[in-house]
mmCIF file of C-alpha atoms and ligand atoms in Angstrom:
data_model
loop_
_atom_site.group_PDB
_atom_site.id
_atom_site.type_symbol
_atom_site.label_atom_id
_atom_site.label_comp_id
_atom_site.label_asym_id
_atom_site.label_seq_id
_atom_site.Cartn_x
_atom_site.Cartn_y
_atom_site.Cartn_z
ATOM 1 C CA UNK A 1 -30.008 -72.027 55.093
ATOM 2 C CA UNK A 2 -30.105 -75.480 53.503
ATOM 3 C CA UNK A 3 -27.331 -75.721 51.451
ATOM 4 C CA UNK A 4 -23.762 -76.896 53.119
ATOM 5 C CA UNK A 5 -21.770 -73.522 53.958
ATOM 6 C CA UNK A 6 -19.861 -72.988 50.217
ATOM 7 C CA UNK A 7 -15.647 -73.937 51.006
ATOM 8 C CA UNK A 8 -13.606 -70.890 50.482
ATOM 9 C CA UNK A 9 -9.937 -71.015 49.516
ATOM 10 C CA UNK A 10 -8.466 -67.588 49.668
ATOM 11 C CA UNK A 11 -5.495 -66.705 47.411
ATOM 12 C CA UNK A 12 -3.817 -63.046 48.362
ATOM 13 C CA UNK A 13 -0.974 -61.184 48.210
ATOM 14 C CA UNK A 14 -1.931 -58.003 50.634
ATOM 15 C CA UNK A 15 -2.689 -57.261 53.836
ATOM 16 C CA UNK A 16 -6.123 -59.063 53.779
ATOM 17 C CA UNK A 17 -8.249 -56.929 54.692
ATOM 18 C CA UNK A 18 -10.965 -58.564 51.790
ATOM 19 C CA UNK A 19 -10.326 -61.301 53.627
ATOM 20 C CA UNK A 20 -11.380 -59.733 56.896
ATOM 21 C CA UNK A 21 -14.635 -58.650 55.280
ATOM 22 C CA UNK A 22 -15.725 -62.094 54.122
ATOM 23 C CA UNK A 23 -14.657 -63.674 57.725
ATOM 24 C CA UNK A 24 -16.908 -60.451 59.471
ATOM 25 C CA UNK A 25 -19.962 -61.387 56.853
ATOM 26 C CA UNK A 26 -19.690 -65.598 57.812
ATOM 27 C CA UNK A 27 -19.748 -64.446 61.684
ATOM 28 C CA UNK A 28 -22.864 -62.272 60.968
ATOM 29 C CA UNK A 29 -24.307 -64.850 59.496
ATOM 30 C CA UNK A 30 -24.783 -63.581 56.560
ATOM 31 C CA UNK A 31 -22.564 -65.837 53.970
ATOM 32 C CA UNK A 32 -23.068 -69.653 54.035
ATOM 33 C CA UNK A 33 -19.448 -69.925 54.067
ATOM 34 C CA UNK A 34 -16.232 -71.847 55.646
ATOM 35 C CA UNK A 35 -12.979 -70.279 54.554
ATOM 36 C CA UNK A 36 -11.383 -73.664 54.519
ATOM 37 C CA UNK A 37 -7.747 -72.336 53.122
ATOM 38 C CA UNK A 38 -5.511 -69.095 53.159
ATOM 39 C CA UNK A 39 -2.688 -69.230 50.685
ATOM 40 C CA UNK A 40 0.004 -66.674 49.605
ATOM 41 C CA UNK A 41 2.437 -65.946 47.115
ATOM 42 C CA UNK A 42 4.061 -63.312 49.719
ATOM 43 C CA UNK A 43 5.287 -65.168 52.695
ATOM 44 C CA UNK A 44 5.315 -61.775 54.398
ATOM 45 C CA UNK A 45 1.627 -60.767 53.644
ATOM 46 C CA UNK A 46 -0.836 -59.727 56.397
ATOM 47 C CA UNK A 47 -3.373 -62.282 54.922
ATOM 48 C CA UNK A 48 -1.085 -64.872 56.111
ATOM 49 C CA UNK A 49 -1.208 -63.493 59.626
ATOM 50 C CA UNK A 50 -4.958 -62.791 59.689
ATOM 51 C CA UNK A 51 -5.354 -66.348 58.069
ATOM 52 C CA UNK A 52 -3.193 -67.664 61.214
ATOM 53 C CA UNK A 53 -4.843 -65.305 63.860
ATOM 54 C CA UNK A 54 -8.127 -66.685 63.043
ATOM 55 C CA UNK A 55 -7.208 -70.318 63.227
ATOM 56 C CA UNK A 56 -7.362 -71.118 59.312
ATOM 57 C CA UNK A 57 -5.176 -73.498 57.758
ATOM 58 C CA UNK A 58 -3.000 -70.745 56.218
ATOM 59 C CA UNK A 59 0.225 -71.446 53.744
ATOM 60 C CA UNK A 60 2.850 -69.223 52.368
ATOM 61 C CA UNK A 61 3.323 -70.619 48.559
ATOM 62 C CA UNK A 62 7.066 -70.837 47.639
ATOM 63 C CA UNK A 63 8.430 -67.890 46.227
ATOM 64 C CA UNK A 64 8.448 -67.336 42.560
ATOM 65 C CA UNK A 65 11.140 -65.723 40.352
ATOM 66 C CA UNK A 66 8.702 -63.950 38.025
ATOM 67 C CA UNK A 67 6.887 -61.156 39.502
ATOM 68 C CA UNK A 68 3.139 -61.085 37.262
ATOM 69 C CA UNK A 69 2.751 -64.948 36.847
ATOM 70 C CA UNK A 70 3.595 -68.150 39.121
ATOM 71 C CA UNK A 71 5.856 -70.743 38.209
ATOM 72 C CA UNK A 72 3.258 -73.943 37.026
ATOM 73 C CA UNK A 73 4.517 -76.271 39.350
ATOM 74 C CA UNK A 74 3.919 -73.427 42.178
ATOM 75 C CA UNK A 75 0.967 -73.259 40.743
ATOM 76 C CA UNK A 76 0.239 -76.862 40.797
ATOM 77 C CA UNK A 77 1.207 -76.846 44.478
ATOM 78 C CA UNK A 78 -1.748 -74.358 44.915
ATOM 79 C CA UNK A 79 -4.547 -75.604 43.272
ATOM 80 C CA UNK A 80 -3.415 -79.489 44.680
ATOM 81 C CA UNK A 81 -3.929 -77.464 48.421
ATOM 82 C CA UNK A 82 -7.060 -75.792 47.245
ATOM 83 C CA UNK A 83 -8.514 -79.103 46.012
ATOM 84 C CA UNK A 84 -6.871 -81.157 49.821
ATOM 85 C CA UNK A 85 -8.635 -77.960 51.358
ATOM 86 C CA UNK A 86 -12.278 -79.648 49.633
ATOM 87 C CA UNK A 87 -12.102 -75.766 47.644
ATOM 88 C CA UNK A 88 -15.461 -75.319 46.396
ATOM 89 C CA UNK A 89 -14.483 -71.455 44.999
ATOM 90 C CA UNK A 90 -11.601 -69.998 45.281
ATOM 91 C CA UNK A 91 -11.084 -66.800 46.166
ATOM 92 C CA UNK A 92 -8.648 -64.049 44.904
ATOM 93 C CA UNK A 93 -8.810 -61.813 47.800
ATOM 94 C CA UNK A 94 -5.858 -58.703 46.677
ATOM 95 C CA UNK A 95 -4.083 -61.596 44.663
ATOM 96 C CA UNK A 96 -1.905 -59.785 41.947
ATOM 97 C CA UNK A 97 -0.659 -62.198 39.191
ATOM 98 C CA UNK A 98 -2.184 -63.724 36.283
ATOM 99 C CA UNK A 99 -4.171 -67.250 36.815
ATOM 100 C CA UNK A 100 -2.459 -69.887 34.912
ATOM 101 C CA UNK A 101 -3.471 -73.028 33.329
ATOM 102 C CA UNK A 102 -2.650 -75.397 36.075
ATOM 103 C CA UNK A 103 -4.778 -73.524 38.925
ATOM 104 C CA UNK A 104 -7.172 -72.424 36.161
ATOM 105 C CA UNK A 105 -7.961 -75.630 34.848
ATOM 106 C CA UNK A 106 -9.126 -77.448 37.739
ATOM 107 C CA UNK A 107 -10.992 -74.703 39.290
ATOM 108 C CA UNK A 108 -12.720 -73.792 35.461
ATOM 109 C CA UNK A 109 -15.617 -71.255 36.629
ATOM 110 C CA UNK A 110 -14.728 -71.314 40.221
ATOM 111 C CA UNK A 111 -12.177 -68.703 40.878
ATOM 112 C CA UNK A 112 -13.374 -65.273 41.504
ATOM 113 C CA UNK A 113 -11.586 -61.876 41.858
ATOM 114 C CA UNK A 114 -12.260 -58.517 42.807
ATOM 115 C CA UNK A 115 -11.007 -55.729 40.951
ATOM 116 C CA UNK A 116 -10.452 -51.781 41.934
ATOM 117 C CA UNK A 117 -11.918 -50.718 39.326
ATOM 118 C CA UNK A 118 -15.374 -50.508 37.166
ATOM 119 C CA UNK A 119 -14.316 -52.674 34.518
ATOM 120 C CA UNK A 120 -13.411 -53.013 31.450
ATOM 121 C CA UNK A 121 -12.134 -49.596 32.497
ATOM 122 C CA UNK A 122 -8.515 -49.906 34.073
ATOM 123 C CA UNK A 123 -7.627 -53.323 34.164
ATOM 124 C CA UNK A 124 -4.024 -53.983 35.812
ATOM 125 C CA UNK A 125 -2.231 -52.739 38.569
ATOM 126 C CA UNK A 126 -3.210 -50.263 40.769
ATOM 127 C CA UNK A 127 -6.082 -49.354 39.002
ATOM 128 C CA UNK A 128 -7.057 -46.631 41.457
ATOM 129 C CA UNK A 129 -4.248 -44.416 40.231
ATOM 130 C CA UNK A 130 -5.149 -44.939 36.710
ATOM 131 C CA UNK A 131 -8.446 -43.470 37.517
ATOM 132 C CA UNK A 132 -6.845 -40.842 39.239
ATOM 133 C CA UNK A 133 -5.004 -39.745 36.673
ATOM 134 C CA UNK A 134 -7.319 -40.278 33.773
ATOM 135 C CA UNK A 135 -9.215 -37.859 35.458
ATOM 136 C CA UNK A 136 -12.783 -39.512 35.202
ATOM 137 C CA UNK A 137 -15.441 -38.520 37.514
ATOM 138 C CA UNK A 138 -16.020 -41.961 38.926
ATOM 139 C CA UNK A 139 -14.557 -45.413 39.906
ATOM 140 C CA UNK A 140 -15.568 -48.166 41.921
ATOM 141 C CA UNK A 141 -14.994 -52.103 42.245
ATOM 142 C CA UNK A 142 -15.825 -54.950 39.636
ATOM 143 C CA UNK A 143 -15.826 -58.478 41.033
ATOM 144 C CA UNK A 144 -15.685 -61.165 38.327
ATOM 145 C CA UNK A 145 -15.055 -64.782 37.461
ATOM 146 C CA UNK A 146 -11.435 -65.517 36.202
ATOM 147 C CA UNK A 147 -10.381 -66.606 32.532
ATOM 148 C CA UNK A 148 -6.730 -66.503 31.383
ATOM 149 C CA UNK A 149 -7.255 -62.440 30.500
ATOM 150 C CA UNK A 150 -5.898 -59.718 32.686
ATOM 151 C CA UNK A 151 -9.335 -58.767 34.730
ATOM 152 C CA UNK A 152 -11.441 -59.828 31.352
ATOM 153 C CA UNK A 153 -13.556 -62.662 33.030
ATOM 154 C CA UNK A 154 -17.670 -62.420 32.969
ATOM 155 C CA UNK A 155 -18.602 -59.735 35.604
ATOM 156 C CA UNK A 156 -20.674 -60.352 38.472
ATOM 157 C CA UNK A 157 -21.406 -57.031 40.102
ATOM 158 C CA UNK A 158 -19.859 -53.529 40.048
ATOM 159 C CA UNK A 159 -19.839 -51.181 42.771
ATOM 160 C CA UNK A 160 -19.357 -47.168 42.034
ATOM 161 C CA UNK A 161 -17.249 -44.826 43.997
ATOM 162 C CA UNK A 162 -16.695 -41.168 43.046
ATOM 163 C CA UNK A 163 -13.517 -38.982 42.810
ATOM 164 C CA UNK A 164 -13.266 -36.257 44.971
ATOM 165 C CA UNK A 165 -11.005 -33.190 43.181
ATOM 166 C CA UNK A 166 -8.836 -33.582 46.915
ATOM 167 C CA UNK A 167 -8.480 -37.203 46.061
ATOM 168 C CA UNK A 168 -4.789 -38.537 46.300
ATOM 169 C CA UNK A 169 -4.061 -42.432 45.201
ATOM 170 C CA UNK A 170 -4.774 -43.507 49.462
ATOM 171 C CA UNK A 171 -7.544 -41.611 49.763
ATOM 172 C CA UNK A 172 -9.260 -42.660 46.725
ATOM 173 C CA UNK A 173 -8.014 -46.725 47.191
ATOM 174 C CA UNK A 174 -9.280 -46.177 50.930
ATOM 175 C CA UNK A 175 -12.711 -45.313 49.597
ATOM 176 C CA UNK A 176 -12.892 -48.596 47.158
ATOM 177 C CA UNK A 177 -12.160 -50.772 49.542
ATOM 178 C CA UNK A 178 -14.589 -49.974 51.559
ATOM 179 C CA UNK A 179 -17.327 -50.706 48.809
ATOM 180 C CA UNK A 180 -14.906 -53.446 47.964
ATOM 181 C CA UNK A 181 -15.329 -54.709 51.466
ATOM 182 C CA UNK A 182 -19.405 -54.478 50.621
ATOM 183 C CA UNK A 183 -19.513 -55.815 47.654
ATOM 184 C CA UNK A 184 -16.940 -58.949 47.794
ATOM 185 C CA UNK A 185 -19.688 -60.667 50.839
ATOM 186 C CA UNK A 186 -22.376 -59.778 49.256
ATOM 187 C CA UNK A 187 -21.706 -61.678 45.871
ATOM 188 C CA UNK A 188 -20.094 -64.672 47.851
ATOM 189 C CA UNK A 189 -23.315 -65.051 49.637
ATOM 190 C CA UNK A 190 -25.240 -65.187 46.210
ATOM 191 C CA UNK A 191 -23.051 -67.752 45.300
ATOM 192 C CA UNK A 192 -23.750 -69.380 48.917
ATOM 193 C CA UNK A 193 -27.333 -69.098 48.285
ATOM 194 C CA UNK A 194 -27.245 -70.541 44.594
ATOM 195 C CA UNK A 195 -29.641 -73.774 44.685
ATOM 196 C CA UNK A 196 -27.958 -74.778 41.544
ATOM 197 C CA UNK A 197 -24.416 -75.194 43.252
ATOM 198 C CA UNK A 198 -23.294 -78.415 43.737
HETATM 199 C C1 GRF B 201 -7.798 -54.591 46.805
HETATM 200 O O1 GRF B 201 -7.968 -53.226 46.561
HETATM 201 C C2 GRF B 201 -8.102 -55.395 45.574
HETATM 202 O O2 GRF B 201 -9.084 -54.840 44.752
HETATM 203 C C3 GRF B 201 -6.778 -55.367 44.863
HETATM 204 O O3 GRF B 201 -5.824 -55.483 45.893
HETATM 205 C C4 GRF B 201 -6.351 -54.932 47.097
HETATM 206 C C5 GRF B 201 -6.220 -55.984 48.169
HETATM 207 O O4 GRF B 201 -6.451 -55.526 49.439
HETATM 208 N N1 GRF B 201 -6.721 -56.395 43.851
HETATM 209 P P1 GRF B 201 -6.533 -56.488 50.696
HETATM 210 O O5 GRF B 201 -5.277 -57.350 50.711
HETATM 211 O O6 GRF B 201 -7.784 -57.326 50.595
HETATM 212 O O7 GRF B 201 -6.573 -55.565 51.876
#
């Protein structure tokens, strides 16, 4: 490995377990990687304790009053700590709001998400349930760079996951995040690897 290790800054809302899977793939060597940031828009969210546990600079945002976007100057606040943090991508790791102008702007084509779903197919909110009840044969995970759309950004790689009849919404969410937890490393590392980066 040449290139310096790509700077991470993670932005989630969950219990981080994404997060977990990028930090096991960087300690196996096998993403170029620092994750130089954690931030959160739930100052009760696991990724904040993982972020903590593991000795990251790790940040609960301030709390917003609006529940699918973030206020812009929280916003602001973000991508300012992103950029201190010497972000090269950042990462939305379970993050569940919209990106808005003032984090999107300065991070143009370098914020990337991962979706539970095969996209364009069930874009939004617990998209595992949608699949559930839509009653399709298969799902899976889409991770994709962010534009100002809901999950509409250029997609990167898809993984597919099928749906057992005995599915319920946990069983079939366990079962994409484990190809989640796959598939989220191994594009990061691509992006690692990328001689073009800067
Ligand atoms: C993942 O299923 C992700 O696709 C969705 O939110 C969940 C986050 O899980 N956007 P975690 O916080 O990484 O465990």
């Amino acid at each position: 490995m040449s290139t310096a290790p790509l700077r991470i800054g993670v932005l989630g809302s969950g219990k981080g377990s994404n997060l977990a899977a990028i930090l096991r793939a960087i300690q196996a060597g096998e993403l170029n990687a620092v994750v130089s940031i954690v931030l959160s828009d739930n100052p009760t969210a696991g990724i904040l304790t993982l972020g903590r546990e593991r000795g990251i600079p790790t940040e609960a945002l301030p709390v917003s009053k609006f529940r699918s976007k973030l206020e812009p100057e929280i916003e602001t606040i973000a991508a300012e700590k992103f950029a201190a943090a010497q972000t090269d991508l950042v990462v939305l790791a379970g993050y569940m709001r919209m990106v808005k102008a003032p984090l999107l702007v300065p991070f143009s084509n370098r914020i990337i998400n991962i979706h539970p779903s095969l996209l364009p197919s069930f874009p939004g909110l617990e998209a595992w349930k949608q699949a559930l009840e839509a009653k399709v044969p298969q799902t899976g995970c889409t991770v994709h760079w962010v534009d100002s759309g809901m999950d509409t950004g250029k997609i990167i790689a898809q993984a597919a996951v099928p749906i057992w009849p005995t599915d319920t919404p946990e069983t079939l969410h366990g079962r994409i995040q484990e190809a989640e937890h796959k598939l989220f490393p191994a594009c990061l590392a691509k992006i690692a690897e990328d001689p073009s980066r800067a």
